[in-house]
Short mmCIF file of C-alpha atoms in Angstrom, two decimals:
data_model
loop_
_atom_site.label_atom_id
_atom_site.label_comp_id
_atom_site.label_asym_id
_atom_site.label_seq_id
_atom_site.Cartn_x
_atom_site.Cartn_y
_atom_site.Cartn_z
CA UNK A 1 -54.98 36.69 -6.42
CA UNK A 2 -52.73 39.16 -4.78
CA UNK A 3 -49.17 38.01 -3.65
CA UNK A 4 -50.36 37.88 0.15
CA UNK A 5 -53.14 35.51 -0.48
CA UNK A 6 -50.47 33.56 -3.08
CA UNK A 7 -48.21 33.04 0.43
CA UNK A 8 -51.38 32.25 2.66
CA UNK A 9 -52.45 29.13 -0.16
CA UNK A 10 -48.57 28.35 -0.82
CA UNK A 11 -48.20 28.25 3.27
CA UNK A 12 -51.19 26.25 3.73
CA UNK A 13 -49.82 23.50 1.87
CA UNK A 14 -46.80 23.06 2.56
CA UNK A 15 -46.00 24.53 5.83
CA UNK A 16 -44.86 27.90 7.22
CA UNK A 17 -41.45 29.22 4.97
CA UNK A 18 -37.94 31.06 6.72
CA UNK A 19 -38.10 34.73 6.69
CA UNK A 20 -35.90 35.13 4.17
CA UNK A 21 -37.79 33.06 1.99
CA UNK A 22 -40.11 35.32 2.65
CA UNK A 23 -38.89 38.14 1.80
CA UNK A 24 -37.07 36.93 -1.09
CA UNK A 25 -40.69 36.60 -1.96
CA UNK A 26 -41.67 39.98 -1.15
CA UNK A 27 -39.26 41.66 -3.39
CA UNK A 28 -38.34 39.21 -6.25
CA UNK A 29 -42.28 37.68 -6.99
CA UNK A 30 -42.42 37.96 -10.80
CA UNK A 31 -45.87 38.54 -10.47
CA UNK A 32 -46.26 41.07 -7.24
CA UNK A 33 -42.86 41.11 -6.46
CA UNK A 34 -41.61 44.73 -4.87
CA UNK A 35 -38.31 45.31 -7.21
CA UNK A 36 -39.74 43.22 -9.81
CA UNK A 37 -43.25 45.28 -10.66
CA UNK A 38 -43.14 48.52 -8.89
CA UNK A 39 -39.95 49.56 -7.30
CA UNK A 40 -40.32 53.48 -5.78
CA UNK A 41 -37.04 55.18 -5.29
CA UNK A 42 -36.53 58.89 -4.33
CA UNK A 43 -38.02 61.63 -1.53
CA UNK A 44 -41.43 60.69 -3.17
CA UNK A 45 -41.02 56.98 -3.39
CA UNK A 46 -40.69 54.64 -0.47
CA UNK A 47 -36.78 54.90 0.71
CA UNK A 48 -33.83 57.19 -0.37
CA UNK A 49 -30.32 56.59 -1.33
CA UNK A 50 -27.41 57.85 -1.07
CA UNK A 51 -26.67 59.21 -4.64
CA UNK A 52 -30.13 60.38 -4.39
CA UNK A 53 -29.40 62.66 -1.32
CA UNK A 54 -26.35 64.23 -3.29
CA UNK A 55 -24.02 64.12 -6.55
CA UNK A 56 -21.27 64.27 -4.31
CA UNK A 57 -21.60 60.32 -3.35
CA UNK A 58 -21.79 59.14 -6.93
CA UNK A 59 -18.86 61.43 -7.74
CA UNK A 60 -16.46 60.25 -5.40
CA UNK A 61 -17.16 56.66 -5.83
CA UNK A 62 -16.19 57.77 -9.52
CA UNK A 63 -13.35 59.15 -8.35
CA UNK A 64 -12.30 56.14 -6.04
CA UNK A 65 -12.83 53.51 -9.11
CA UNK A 66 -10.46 55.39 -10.91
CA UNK A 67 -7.85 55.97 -8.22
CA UNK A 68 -8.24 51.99 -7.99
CA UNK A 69 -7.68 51.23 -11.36
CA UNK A 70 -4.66 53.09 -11.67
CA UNK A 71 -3.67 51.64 -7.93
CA UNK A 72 -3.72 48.31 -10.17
CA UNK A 73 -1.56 49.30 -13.10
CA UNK A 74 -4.69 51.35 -15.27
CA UNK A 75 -4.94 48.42 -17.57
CA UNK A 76 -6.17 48.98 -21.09
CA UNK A 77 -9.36 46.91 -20.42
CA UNK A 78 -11.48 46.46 -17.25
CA UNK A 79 -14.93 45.24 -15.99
CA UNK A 80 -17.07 48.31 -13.98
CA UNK A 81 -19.54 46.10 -12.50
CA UNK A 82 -22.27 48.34 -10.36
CA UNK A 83 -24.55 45.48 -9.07
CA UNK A 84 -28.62 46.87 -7.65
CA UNK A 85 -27.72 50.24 -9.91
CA UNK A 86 -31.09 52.05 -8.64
CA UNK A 87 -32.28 54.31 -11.00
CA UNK A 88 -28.62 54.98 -12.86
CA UNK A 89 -28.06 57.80 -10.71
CA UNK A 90 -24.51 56.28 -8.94
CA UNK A 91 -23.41 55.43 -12.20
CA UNK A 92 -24.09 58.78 -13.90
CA UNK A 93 -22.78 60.76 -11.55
CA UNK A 94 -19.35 58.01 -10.79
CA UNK A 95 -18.82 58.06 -14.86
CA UNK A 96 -18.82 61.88 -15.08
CA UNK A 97 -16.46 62.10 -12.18
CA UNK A 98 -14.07 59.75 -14.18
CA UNK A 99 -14.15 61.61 -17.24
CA UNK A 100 -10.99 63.69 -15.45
CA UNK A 101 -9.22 60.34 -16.71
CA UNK A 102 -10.10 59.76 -20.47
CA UNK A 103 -8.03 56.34 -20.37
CA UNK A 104 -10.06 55.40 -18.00
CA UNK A 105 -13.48 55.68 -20.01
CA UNK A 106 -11.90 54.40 -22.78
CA UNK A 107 -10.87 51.17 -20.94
CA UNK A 108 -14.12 50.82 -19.18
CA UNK A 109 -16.22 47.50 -19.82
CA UNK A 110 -19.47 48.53 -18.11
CA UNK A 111 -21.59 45.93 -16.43
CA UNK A 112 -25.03 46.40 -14.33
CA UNK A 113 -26.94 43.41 -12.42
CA UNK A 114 -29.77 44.16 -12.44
CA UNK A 115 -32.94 41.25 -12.30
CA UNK A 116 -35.80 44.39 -11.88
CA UNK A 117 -37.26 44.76 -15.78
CA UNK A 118 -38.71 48.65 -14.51
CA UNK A 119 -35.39 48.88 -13.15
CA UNK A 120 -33.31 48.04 -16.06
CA UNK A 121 -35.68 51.00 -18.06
CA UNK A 122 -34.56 53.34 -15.74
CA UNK A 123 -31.31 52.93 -15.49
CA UNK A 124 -31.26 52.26 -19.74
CA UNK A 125 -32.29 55.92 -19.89
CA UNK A 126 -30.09 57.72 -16.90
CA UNK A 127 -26.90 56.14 -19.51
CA UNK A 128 -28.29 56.73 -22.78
CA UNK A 129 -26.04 59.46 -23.57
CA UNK A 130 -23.13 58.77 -22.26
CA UNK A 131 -19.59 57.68 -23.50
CA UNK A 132 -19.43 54.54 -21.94
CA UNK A 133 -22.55 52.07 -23.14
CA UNK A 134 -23.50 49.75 -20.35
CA UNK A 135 -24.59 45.92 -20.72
CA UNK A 136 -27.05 44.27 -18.39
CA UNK A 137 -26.84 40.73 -17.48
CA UNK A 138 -29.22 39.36 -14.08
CA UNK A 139 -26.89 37.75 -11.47
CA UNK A 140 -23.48 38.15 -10.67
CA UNK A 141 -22.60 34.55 -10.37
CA UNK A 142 -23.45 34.54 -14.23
CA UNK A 143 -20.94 36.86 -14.95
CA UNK A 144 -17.83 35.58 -16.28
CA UNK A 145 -14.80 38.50 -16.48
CA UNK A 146 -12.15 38.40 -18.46
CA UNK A 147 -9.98 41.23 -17.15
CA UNK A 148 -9.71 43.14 -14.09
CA UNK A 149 -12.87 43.65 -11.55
CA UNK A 150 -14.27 46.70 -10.01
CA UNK A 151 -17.20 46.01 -8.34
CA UNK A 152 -19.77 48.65 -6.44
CA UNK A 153 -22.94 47.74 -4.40
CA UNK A 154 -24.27 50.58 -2.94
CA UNK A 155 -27.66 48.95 -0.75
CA UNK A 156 -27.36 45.34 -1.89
CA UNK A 157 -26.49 43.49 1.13
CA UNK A 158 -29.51 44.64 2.58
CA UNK A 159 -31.78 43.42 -0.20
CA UNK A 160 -30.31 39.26 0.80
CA UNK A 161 -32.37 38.69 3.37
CA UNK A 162 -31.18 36.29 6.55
CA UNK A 163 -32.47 33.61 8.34
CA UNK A 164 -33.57 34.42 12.02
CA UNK A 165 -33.41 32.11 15.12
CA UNK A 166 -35.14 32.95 18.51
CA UNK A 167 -33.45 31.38 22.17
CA UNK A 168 -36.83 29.93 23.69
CA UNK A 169 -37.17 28.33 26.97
CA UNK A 170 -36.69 25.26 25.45
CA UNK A 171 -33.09 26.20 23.05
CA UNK A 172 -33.09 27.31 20.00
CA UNK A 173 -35.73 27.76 17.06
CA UNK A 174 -36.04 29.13 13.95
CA UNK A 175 -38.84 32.07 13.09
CA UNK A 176 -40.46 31.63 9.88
CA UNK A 177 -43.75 33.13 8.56
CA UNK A 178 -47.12 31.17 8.40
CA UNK A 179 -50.98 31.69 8.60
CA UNK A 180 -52.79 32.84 11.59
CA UNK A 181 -56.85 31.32 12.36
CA UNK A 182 -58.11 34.74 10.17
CA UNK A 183 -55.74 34.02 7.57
CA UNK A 184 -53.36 36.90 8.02
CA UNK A 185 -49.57 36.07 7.83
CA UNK A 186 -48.06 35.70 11.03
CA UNK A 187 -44.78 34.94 12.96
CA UNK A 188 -43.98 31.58 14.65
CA UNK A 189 -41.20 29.51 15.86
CA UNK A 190 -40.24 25.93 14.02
CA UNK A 191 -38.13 23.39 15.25
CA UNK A 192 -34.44 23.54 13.63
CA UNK A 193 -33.67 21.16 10.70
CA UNK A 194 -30.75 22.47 9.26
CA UNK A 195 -27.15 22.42 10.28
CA UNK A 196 -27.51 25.91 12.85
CA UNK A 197 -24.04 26.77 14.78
CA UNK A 198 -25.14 28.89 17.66
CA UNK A 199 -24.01 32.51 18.22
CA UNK A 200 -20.59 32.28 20.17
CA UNK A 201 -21.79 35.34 22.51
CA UNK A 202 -25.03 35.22 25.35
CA UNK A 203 -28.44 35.68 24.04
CA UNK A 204 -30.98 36.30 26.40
CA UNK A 205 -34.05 34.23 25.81
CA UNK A 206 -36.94 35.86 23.59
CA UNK A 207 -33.93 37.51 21.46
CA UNK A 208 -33.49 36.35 18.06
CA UNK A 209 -29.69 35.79 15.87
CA UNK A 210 -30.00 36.24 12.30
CA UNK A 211 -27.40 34.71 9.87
CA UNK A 212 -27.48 35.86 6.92
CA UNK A 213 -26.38 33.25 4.21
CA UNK A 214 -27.25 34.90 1.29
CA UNK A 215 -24.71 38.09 2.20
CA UNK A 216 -21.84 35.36 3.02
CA UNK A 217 -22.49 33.81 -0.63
CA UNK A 218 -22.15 37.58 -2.39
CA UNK A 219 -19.01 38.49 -0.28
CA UNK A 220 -17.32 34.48 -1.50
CA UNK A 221 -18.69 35.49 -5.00
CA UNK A 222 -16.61 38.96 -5.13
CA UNK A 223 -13.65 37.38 -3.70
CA UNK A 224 -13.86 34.73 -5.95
CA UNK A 225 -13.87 37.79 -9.05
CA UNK A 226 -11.14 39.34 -7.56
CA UNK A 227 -8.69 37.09 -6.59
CA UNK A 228 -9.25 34.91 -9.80
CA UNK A 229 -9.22 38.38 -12.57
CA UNK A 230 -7.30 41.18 -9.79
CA UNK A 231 -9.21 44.28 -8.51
CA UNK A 232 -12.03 45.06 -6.17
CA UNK A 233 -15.08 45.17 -4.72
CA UNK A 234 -16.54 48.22 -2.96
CA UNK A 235 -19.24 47.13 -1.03
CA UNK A 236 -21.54 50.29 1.33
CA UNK A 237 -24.93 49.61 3.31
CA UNK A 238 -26.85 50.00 6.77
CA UNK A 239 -25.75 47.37 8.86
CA UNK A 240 -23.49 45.72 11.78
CA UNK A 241 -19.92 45.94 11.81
CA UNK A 242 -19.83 43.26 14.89
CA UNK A 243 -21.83 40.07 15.56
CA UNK A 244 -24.97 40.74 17.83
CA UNK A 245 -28.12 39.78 18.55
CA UNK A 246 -31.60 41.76 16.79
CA UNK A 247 -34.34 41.60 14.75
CA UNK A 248 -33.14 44.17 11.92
CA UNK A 249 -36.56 43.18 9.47
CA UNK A 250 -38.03 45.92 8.38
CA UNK A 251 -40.47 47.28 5.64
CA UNK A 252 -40.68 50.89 4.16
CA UNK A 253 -44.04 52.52 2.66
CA UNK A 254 -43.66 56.33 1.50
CA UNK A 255 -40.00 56.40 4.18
CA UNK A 256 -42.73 55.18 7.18
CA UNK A 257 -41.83 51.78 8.57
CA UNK A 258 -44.58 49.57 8.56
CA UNK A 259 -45.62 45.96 9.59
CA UNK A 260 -43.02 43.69 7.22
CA UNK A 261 -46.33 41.00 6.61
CA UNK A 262 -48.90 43.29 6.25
CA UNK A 263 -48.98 44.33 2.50
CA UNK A 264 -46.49 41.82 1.00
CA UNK A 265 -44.86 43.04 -2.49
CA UNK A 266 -46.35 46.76 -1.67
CA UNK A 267 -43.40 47.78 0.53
CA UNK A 268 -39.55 47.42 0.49
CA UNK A 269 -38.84 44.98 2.54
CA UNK A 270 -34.84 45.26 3.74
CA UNK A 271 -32.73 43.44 6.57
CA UNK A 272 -29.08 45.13 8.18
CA UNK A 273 -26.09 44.08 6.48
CA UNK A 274 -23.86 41.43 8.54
CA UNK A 275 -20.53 42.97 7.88
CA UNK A 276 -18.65 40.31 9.69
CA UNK A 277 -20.13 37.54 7.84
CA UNK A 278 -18.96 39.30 4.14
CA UNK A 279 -15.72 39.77 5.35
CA UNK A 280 -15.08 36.42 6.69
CA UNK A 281 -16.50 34.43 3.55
CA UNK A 282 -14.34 36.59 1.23
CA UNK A 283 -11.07 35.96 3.35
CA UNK A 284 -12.34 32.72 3.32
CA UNK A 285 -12.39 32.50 -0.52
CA UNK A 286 -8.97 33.68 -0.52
CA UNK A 287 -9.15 37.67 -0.99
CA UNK A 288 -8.37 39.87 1.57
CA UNK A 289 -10.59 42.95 3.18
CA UNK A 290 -9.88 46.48 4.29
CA UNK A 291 -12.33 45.97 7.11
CA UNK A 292 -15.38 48.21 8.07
CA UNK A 293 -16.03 51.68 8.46
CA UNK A 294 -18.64 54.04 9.38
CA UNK A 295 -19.90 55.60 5.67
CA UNK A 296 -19.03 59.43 7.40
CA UNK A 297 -15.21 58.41 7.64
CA UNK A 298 -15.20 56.89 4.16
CA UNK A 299 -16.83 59.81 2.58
CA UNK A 300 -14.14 62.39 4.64
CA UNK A 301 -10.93 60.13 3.66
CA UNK A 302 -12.35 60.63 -0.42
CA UNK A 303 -12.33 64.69 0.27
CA UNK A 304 -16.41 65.20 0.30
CA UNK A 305 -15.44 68.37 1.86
CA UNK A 306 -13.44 69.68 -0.98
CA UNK A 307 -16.09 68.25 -3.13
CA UNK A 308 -18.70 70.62 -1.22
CA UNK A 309 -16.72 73.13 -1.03
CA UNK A 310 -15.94 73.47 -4.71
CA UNK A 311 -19.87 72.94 -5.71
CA UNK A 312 -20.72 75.76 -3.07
CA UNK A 313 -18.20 78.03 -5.13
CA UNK A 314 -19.79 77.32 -8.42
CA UNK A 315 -23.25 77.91 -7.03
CA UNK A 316 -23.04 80.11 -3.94
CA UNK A 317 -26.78 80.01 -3.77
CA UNK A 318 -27.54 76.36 -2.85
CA UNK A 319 -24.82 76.27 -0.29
CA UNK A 320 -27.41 75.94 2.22
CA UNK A 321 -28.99 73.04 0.48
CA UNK A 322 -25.38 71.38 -0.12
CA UNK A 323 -24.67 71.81 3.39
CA UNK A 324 -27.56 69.70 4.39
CA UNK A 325 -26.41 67.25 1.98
CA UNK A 326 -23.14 67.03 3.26
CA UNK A 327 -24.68 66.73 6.82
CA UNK A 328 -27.33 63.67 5.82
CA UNK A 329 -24.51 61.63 4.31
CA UNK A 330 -21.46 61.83 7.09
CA UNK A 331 -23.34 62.93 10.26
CA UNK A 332 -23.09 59.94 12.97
CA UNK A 333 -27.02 60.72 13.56
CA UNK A 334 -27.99 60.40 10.11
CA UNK A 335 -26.09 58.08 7.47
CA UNK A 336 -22.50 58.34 8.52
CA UNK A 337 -22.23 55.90 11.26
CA UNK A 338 -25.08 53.37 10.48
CA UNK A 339 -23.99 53.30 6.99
CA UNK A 340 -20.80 51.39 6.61
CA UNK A 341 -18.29 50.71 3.95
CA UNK A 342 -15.96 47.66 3.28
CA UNK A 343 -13.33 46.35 0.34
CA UNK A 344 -12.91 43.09 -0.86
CA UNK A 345 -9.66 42.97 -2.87
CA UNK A 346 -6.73 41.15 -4.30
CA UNK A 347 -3.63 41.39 -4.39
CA UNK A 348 -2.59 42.20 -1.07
CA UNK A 349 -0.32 44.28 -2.04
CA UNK A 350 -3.18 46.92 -3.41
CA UNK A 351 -4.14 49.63 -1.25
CA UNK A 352 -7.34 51.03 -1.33
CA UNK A 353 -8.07 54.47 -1.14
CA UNK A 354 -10.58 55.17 1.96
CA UNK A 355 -9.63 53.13 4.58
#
């Protein structure tokens, strides 16, 4: 029985399920699930990344992790927590950056969350021969640190899905997935049961509000790490940097969008990151944030020019390609402006480098 007919029976019985229920479904089925049986990263897989477009991203997050650490005093032990690692590839390239500070290595707990099993392979053999030996463990909230934090999620808001809530004619309901007459899945409107606060701004009717819950939780959990052990949290990903209204669901086959409930489990299903929402739970949880912005500016403010510069040097013969590289990440038409960045940190006295 294939995950879509699992949702039709499951639906059936017990009534139509929130969207991101849903797609929590979609990605995470242990069965069918997209990042837990058949995740496709890469120009020949469903969606690219950026440390897939380029070294230069992994490098300078590299580079920023260990301007961080020594921001916070380079202590002789520290947690490097990359949560979603992808195929390894951030984390290869960010560790042979670092190697320009041996101390650093040497001082380097390395910790991936990763719940994907195909995943975990990957990345397993992307590290196998480096100098620092990473450790896998499946959530972040099971994580318990003993020493300073520095966190990176590089596309991981975007995997917690949010709820979404439509302004009818009649107020406010909430959208959630159930089974049309044929048996395909299909969008409806439900009546509200849980606590909802409204959207402080005008919706027009027919427009739907997403809150996303899920997002909120991770930015409390990484304030929680680093205002309890010091450090911080790095957090990039497509999204809003101000509250608005939009349906930002959307599914990926071979980079094509396509419908989100048409092949359930076959696609990646993603929604936009809710910037405001991160940043207010972690203040919230008593760290403080550097605020948002646009991935471009982030990337400039590390020196990704320099970084091109010095790779078109060494290889004057794939400056072209490098160029285009440098264009896809910072451009404001391609991933520097809908791409955003953000820092959760404590104390407030740190300053971090990018913003």
């Amino acid at each position: 029985m294939s995950l879509q007919e699992r949702l039709a029976r499951d639906i059936g019985e017990s009534g139509p399920i929130t969207v991101a229920d849903y797609v929590t479904r979609c990605l995470h089925d242990p069965q069918d699930g997209y990042y837990a049986t058949r995740p496709r990263l890469g120009a020949g897989g469903d969606f690219i990344t950026a440390p897939l477009v380029s070294q230069m991203f992994g490098e300078l997050i590299g580079l920023w992790a260990v301007e961080t650490w020594r921001r916070l005093g380079a202590p002789d032990r520290f947690h490097l927590i990359e949560v979603g690692p992808g195929d390894g590839t951030l984390m290869s390239d960010a560790l042979r950056a670092a190697h320009a500070d041996p101390a650093f290595i040497q001082a380097c707990d390395l910790v991936l969350i990763e719940p994907s099993g195909p995943l975990r392979e990957a990345q397993s053999r992307m590290l196998a021969h480096g100098d620092v030996e990473p450790r896998w463990v499946r959530a972040l909230d099971g994580f318990e640190p003993d020493a300073p934090v520095l966190l990176i999620a590089n596309e991981v808001l975007d995997c917690l899905p949010a709820r979404q809530y439509v302004r009818t004619d009649d107020g406010w309901a909430e959208r959630r997935v159930g089974v049309g007459e044929d048996g395909t899945l299909v969008f409806g409107h439900a009546r509200i049961i849980d606590r909802f606060v409204k959207p402080d701004f005008e919706i027009a009717v027919g427009q739907i509000f997403e809150i996303a819950g899920q997002q909120a939780t991770f930015g409390a959990v990484c304030a929680e790490l680093v205002r309890a052990h010091g450090g911080a949290a790095l957090l990039i990903d497509y999204g809003r940097d101000r509250p608005e209204p939009g349906d930002t669901l959307q599914a990926l086959i071979r980079h094509e969008k396509v419908d989100p409930l048409r092949c359930p489990g076959e696609a990646d299903v993603t929604m936009w990151a809710d910037f405001p929402a991160v940043m207010a739970a972690a203040l919230k949880a008593g760290a403080d944030v550097t605020g948002c912005v646009g991935q471009g500016d982030f990337l400039h403010a590390l020196g990704i020019e320099a970084r091109a510069e010095r790779l078109i040097s060494g290889r004057p013969d794939a400056g072209p390609v490098i160029g285009r590289q440098l264009e896809r990440l910072t451009a404001p038409e391609q991933m520097g402006t809908l791409f955003k960045a953000c820092a959760i940190f404590s104390p407030r006295t740190l300053e971090i480098a990018g913003f």
